[in-house]
mmCIF file of C-alpha atoms and ligand atoms in Angstrom:
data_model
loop_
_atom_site.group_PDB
_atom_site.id
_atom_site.type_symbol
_atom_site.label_atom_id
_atom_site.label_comp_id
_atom_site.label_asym_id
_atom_site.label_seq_id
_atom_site.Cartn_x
_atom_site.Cartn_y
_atom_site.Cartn_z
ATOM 1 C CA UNK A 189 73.663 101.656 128.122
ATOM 2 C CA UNK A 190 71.201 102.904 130.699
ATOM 3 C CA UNK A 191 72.018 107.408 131.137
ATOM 4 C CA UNK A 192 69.667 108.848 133.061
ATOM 5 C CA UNK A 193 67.661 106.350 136.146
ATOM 6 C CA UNK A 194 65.282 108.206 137.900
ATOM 7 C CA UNK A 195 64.295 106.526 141.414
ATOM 8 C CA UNK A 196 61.214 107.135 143.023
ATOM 9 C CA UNK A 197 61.413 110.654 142.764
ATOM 10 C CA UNK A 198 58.890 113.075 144.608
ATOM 11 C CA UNK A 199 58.142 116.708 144.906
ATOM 12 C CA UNK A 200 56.110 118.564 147.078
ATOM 13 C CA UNK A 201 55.940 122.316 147.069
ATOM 14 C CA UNK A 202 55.043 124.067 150.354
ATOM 15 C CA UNK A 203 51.776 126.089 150.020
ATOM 16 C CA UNK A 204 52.272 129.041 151.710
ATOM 17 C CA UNK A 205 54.921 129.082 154.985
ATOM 18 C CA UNK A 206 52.950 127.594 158.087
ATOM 19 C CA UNK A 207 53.354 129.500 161.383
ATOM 20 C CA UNK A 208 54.045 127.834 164.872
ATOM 21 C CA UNK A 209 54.048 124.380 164.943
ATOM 22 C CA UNK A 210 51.280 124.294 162.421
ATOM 23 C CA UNK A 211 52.038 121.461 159.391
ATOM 24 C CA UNK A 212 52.421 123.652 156.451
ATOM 25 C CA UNK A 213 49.976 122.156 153.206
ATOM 26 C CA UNK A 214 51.925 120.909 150.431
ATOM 27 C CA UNK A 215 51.697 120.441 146.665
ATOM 28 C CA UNK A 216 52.170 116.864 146.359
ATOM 29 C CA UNK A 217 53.648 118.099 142.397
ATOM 30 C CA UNK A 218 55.622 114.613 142.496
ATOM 31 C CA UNK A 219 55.247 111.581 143.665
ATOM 32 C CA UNK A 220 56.913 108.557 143.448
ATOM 33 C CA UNK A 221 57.934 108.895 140.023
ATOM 34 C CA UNK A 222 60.889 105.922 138.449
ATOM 35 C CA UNK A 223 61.793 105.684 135.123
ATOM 36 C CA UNK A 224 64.929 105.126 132.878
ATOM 37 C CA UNK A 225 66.517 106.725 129.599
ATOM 38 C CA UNK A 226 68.765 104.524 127.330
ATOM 39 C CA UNK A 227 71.568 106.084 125.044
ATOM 40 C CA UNK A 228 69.725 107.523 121.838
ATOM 41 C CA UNK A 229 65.946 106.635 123.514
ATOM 42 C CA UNK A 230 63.053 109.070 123.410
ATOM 43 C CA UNK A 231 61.186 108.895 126.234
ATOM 44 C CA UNK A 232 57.911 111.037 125.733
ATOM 45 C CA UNK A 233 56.174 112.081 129.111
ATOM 46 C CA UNK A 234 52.935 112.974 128.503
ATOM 47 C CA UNK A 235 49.764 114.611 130.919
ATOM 48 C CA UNK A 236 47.223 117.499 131.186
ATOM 49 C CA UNK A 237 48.798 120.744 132.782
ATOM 50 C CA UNK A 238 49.646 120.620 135.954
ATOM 51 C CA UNK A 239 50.135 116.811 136.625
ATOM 52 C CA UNK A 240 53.705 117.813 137.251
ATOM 53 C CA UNK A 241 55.804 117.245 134.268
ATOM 54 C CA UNK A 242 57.913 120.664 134.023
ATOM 55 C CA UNK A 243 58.782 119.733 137.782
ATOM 56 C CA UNK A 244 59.878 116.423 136.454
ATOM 57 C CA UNK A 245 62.550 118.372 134.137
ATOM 58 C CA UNK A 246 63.295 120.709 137.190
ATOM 59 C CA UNK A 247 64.322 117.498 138.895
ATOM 60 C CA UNK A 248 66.368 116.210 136.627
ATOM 61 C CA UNK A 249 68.544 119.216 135.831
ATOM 62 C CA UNK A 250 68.626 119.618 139.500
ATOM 63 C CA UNK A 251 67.054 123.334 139.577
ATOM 64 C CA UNK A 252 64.716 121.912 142.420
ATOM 65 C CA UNK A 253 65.878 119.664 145.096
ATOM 66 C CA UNK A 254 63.615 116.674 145.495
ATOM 67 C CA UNK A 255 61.232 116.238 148.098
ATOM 68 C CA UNK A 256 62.559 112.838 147.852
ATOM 69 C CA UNK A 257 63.975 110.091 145.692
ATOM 70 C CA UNK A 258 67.178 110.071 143.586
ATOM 71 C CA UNK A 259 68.644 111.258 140.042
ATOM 72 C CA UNK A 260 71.629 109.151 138.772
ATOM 73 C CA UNK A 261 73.612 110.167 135.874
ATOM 74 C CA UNK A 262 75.709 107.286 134.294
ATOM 75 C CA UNK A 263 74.681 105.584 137.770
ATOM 76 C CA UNK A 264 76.054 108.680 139.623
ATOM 77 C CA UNK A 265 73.590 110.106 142.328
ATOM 78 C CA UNK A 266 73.373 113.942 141.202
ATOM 79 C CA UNK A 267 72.689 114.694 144.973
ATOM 80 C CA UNK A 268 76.143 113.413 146.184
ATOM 81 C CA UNK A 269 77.522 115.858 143.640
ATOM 82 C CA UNK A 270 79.948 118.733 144.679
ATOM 83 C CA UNK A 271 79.245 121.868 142.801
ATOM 84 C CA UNK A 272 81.809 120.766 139.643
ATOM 85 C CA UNK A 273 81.137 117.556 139.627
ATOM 86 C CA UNK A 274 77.265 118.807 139.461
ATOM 87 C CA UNK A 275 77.953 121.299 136.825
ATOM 88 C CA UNK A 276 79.883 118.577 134.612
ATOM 89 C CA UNK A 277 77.219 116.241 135.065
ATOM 90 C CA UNK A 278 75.024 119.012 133.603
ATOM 91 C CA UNK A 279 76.818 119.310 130.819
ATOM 92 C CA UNK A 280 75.399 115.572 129.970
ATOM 93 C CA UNK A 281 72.272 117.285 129.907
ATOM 94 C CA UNK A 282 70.446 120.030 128.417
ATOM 95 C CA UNK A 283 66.931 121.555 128.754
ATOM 96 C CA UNK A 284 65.017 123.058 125.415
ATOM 97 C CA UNK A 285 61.797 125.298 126.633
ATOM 98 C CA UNK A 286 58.835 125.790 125.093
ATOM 99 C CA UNK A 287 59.542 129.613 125.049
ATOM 100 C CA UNK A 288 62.901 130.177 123.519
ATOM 101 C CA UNK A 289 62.427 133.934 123.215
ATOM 102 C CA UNK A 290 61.878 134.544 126.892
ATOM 103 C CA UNK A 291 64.704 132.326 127.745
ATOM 104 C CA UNK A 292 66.862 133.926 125.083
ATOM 105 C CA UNK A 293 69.056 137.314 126.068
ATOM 106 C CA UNK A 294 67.669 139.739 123.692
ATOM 107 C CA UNK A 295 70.598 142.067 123.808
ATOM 108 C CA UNK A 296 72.554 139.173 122.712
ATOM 109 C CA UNK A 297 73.347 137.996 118.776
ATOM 110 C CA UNK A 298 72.409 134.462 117.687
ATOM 111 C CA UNK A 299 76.341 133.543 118.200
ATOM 112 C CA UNK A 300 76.541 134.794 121.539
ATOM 113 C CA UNK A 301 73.881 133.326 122.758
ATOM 114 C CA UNK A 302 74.441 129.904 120.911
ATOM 115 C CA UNK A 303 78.378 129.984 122.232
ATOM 116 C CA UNK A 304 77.334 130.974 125.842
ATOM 117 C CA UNK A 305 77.228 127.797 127.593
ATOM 118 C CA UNK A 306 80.936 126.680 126.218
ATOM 119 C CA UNK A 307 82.015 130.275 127.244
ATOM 120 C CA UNK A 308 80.905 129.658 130.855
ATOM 121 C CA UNK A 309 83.685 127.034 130.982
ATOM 122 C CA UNK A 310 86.077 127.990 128.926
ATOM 123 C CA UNK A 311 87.307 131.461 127.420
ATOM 124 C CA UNK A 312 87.186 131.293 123.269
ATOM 125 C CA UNK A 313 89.163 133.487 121.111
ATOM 126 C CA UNK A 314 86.908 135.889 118.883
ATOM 127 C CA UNK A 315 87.785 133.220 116.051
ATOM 128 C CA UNK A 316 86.843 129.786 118.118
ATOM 129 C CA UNK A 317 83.349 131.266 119.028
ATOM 130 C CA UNK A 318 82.630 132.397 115.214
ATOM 131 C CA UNK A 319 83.921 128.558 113.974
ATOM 132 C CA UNK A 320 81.911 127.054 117.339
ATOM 133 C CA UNK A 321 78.985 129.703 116.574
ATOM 134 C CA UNK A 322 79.323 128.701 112.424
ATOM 135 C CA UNK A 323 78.969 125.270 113.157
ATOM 136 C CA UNK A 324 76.193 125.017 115.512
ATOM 137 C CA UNK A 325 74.032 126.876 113.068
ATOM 138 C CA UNK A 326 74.568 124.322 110.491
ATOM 139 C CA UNK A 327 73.669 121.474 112.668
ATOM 140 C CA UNK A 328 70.153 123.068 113.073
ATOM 141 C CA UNK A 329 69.823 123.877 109.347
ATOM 142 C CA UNK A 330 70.433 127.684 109.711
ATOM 143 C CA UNK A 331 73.173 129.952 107.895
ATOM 144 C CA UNK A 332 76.420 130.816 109.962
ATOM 145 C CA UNK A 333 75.694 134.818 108.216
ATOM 146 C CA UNK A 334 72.676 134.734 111.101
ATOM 147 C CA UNK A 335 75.120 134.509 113.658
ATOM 148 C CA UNK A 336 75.098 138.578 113.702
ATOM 149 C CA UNK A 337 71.689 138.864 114.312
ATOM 150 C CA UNK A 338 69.510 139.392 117.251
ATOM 151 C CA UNK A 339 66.938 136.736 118.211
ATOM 152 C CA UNK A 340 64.186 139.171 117.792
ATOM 153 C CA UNK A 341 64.674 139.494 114.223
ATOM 154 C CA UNK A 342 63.681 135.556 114.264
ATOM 155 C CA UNK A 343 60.234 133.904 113.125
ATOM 156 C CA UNK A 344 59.246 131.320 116.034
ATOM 157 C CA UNK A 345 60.710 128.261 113.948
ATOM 158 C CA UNK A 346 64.516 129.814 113.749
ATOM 159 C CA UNK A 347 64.221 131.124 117.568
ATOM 160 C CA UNK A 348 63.548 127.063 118.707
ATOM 161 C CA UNK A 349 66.639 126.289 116.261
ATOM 162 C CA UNK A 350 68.313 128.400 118.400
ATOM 163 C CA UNK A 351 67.396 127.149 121.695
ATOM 164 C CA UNK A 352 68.311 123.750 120.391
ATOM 165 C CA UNK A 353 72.123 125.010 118.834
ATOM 166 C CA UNK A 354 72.310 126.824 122.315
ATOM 167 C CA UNK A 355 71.335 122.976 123.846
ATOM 168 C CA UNK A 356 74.078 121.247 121.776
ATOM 169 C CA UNK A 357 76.627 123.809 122.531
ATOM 170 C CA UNK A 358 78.256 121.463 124.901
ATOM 171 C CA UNK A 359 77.759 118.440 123.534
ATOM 172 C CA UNK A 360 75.216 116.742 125.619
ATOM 173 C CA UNK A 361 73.823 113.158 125.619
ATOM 174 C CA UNK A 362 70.243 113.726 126.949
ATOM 175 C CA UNK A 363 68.263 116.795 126.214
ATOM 176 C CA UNK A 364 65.283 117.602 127.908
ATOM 177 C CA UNK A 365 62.459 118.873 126.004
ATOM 178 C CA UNK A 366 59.699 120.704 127.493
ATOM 179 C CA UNK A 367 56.667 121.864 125.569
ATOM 180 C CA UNK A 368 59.560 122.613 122.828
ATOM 181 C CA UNK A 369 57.213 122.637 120.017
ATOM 182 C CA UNK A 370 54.197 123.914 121.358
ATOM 183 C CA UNK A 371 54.062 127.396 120.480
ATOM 184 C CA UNK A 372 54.671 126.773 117.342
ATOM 185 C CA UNK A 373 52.213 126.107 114.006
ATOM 186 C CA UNK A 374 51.725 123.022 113.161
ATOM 187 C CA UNK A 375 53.738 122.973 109.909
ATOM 188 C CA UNK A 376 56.882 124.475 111.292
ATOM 189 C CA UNK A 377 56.206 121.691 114.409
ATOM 190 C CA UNK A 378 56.986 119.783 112.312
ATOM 191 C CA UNK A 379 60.112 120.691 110.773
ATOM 192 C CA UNK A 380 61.654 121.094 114.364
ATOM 193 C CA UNK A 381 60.659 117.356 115.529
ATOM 194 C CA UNK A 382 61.938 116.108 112.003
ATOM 195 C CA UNK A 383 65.387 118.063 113.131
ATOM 196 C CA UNK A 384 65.471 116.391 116.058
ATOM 197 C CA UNK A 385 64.963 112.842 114.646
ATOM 198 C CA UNK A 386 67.881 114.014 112.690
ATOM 199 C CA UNK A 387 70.000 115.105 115.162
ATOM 200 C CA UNK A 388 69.419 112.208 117.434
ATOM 201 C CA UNK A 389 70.894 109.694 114.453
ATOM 202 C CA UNK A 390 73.594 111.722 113.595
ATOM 203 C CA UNK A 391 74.747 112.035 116.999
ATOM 204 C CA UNK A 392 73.142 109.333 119.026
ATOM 205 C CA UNK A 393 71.572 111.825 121.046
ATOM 206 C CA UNK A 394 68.953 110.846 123.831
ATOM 207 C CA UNK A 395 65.495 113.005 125.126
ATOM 208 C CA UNK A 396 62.923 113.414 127.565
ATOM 209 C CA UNK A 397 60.670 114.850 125.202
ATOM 210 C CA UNK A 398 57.382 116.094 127.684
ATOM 211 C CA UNK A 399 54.468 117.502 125.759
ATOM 212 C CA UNK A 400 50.353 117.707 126.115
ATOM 213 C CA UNK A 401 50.476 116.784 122.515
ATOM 214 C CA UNK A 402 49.741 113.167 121.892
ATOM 215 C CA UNK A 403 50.152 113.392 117.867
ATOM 216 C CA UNK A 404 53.820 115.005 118.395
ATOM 217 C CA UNK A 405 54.730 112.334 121.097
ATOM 218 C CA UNK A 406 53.538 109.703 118.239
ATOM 219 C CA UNK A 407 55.997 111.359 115.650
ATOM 220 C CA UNK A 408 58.728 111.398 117.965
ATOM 221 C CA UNK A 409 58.736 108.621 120.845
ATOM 222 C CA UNK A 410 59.878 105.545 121.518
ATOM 223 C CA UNK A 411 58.542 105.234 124.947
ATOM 224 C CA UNK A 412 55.731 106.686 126.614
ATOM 225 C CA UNK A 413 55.172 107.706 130.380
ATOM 226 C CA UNK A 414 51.391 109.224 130.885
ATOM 227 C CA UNK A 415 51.544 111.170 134.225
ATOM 228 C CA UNK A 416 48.090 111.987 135.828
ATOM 229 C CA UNK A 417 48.180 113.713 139.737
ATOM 230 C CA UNK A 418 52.176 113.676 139.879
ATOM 231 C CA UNK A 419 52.376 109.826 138.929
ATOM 232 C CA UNK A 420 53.389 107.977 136.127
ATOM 233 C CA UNK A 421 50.239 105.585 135.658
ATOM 234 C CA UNK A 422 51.436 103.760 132.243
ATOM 235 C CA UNK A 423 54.471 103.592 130.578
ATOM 236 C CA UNK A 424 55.046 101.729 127.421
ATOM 237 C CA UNK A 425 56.429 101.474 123.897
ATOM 238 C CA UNK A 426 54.746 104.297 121.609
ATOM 239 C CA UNK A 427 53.472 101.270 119.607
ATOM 240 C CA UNK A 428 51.630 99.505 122.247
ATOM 241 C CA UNK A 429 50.008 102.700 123.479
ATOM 242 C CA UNK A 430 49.091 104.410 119.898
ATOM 243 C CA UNK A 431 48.251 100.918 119.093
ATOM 244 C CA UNK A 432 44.264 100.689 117.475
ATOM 245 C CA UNK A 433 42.203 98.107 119.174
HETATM 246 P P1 ADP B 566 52.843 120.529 134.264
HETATM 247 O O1 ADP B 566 54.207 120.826 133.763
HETATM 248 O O2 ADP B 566 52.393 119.132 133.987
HETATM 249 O O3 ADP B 566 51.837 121.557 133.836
HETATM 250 P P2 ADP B 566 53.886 121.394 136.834
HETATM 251 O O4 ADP B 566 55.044 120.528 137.160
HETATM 252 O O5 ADP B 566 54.136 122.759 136.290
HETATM 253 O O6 ADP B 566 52.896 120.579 135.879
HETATM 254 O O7 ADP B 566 52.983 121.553 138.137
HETATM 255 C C1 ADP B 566 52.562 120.437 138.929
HETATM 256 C C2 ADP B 566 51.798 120.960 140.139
HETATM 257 O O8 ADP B 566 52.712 121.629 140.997
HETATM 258 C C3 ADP B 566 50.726 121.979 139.792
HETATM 259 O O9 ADP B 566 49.661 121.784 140.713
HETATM 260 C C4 ADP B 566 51.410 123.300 140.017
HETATM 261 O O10 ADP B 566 50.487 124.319 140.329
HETATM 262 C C5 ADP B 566 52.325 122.978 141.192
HETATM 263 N N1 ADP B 566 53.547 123.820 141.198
HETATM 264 C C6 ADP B 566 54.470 123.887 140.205
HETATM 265 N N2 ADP B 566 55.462 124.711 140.558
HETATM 266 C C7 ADP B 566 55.162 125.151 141.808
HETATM 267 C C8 ADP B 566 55.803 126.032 142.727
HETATM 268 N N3 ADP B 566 56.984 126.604 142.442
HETATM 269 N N4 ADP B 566 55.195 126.249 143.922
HETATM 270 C C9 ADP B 566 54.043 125.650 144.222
HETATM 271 N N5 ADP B 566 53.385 124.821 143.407
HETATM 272 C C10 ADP B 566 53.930 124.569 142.219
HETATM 273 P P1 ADP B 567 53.736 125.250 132.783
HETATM 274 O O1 ADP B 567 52.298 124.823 132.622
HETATM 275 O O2 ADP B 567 54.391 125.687 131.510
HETATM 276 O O3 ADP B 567 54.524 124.277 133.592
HETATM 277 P P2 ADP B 567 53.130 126.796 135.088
HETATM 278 O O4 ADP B 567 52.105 127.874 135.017
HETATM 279 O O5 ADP B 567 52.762 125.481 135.680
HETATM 280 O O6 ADP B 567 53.686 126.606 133.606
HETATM 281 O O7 ADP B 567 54.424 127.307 135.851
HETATM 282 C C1 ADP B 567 55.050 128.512 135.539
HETATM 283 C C2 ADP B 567 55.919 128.902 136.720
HETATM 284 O O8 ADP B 567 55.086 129.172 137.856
HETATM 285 C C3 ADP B 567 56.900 127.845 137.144
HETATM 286 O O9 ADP B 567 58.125 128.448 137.495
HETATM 287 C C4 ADP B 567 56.264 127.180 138.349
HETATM 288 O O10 ADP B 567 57.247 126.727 139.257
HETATM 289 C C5 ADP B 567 55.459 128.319 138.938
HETATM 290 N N1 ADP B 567 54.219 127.825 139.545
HETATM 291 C C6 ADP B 567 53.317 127.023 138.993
HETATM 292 N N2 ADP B 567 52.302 126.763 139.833
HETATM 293 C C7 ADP B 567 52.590 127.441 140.969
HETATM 294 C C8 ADP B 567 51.951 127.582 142.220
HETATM 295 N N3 ADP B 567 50.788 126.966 142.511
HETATM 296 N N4 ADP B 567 52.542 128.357 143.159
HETATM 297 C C9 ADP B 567 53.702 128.956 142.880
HETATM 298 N N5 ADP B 567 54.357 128.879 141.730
HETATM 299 C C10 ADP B 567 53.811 128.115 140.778
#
């Protein structure tokens, strides 16, 4: 069934703080943006940089407030949310960044970091966070023996595995995937998207997958949204818009 509906969303970012009863310029970053995520869909959104697609994933886990336009969750307006409600409701969904090293606590080991987001609900036992921390690493093809180790001892490819563990910590539906291979060579791209595709049949799982690269979004996408200026101008099966003429 339909997860995620996203209605006519917009987002426009003051430009600097106006004085008197001057109209402060905006940032139109969003506008009028509506779309919809099935249960195990990949919906690509694609654009150059800066037609607003990391505000798009702001929006949707809610770490922006909308200019205007809704969110629903499971047809459940995010914005109507009380701060629990909004904090389960972000358990349904989890962000992977392009970065994972910058995002990643570097005084931190691979299972603490990895185990985190359960921990911020719930308090585990030394022994629930090494099984929780043993099995994460497996899902992303890594050894539970790294769980020791600090991300900085990490090549690029094992630092995204462990944004993405860290991501399926709690068990998400939707993950939100921004510029999540693009720091990366080609060849280990590669294995990362092909984990993915993995991960979403084992587990049904569903993503926004946003990227600038059209040759990834092929790979990976069922559905494509290209966003030029803050709007969605076409969106369309991945076959219909890789089709050749
Ligand atoms: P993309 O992810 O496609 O590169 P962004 O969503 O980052 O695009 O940015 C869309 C537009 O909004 C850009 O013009 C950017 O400069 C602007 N923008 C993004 N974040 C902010 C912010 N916090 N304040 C003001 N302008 C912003
Ligand atoms: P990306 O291209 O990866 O989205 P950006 O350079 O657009 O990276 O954004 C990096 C950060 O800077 C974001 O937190 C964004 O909100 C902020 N930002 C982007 N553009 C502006 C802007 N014009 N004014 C203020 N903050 C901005």
């Amino acid at each position: 069934g339909q997860l995620l509906k996203v209605e006519n969303l917009t987002k426009h970012y003051p430009l600097g703080t106006g004085f008197l009863n001057k109209t402060v310029p905006v940032v139109r970053a969003v506008e009028d943006v509506s779309f919809s995520v099935e249960a195990g869909e990949t919906l690509c959104i694609v654009g150059e940089s800066g037609c607003g697609k990391s505000t798009v994933a702001r929006l949707l886990m809610r770490l922006v407030e909308p200019t205007g336009g809704r969110v629903l969750i499971d047809g459940t307006d995010i914005a109507g949310l009380k701060t629990h409600e909004l904090r389960a409701s972000r358990r349904r969904m989890q962000m992977v960044f392009q970065d994972p090293y910058s995002s990643l606590n570097p005084r931190l080991t691979a299972g603490q970091i990895i185990t985190e987001p359960v921990e911020n609900f719930e308090r585990l036992s030394r022994k629930q966070r090494q099984a929780l921390a043993a099995d994460l690493l497996r899902k992303v093809g890594m050894r539970p023996g790294m769980m020791h180790r600090f991300p900085s001892e990490f090549s690029g490819g094992q630092r995204q595995r462990l944004g993405i563990a860290r991501a399926l910590a709690l068990q998400p539906s939707l993950i939100i995937a921004d510029e999540a291979v693009s720091a990366l060579d080609v060849s280990v791209q590669a294995q990362i998207l092909n984990l993915l595709l993995d991960l979403q049949q084992e587990m049904g799982l569903a993503f926004v997958f946003i990227s600038h690269d059209l040759g990834v979004v092929e790979h990976i996408g069922h559905r494509v949204a290209v966003m030029y200026l803050g709007r969605i101008v076409e969106l369309a099966p991945c076959e219909a818009l890789f089709a050749n003429p």
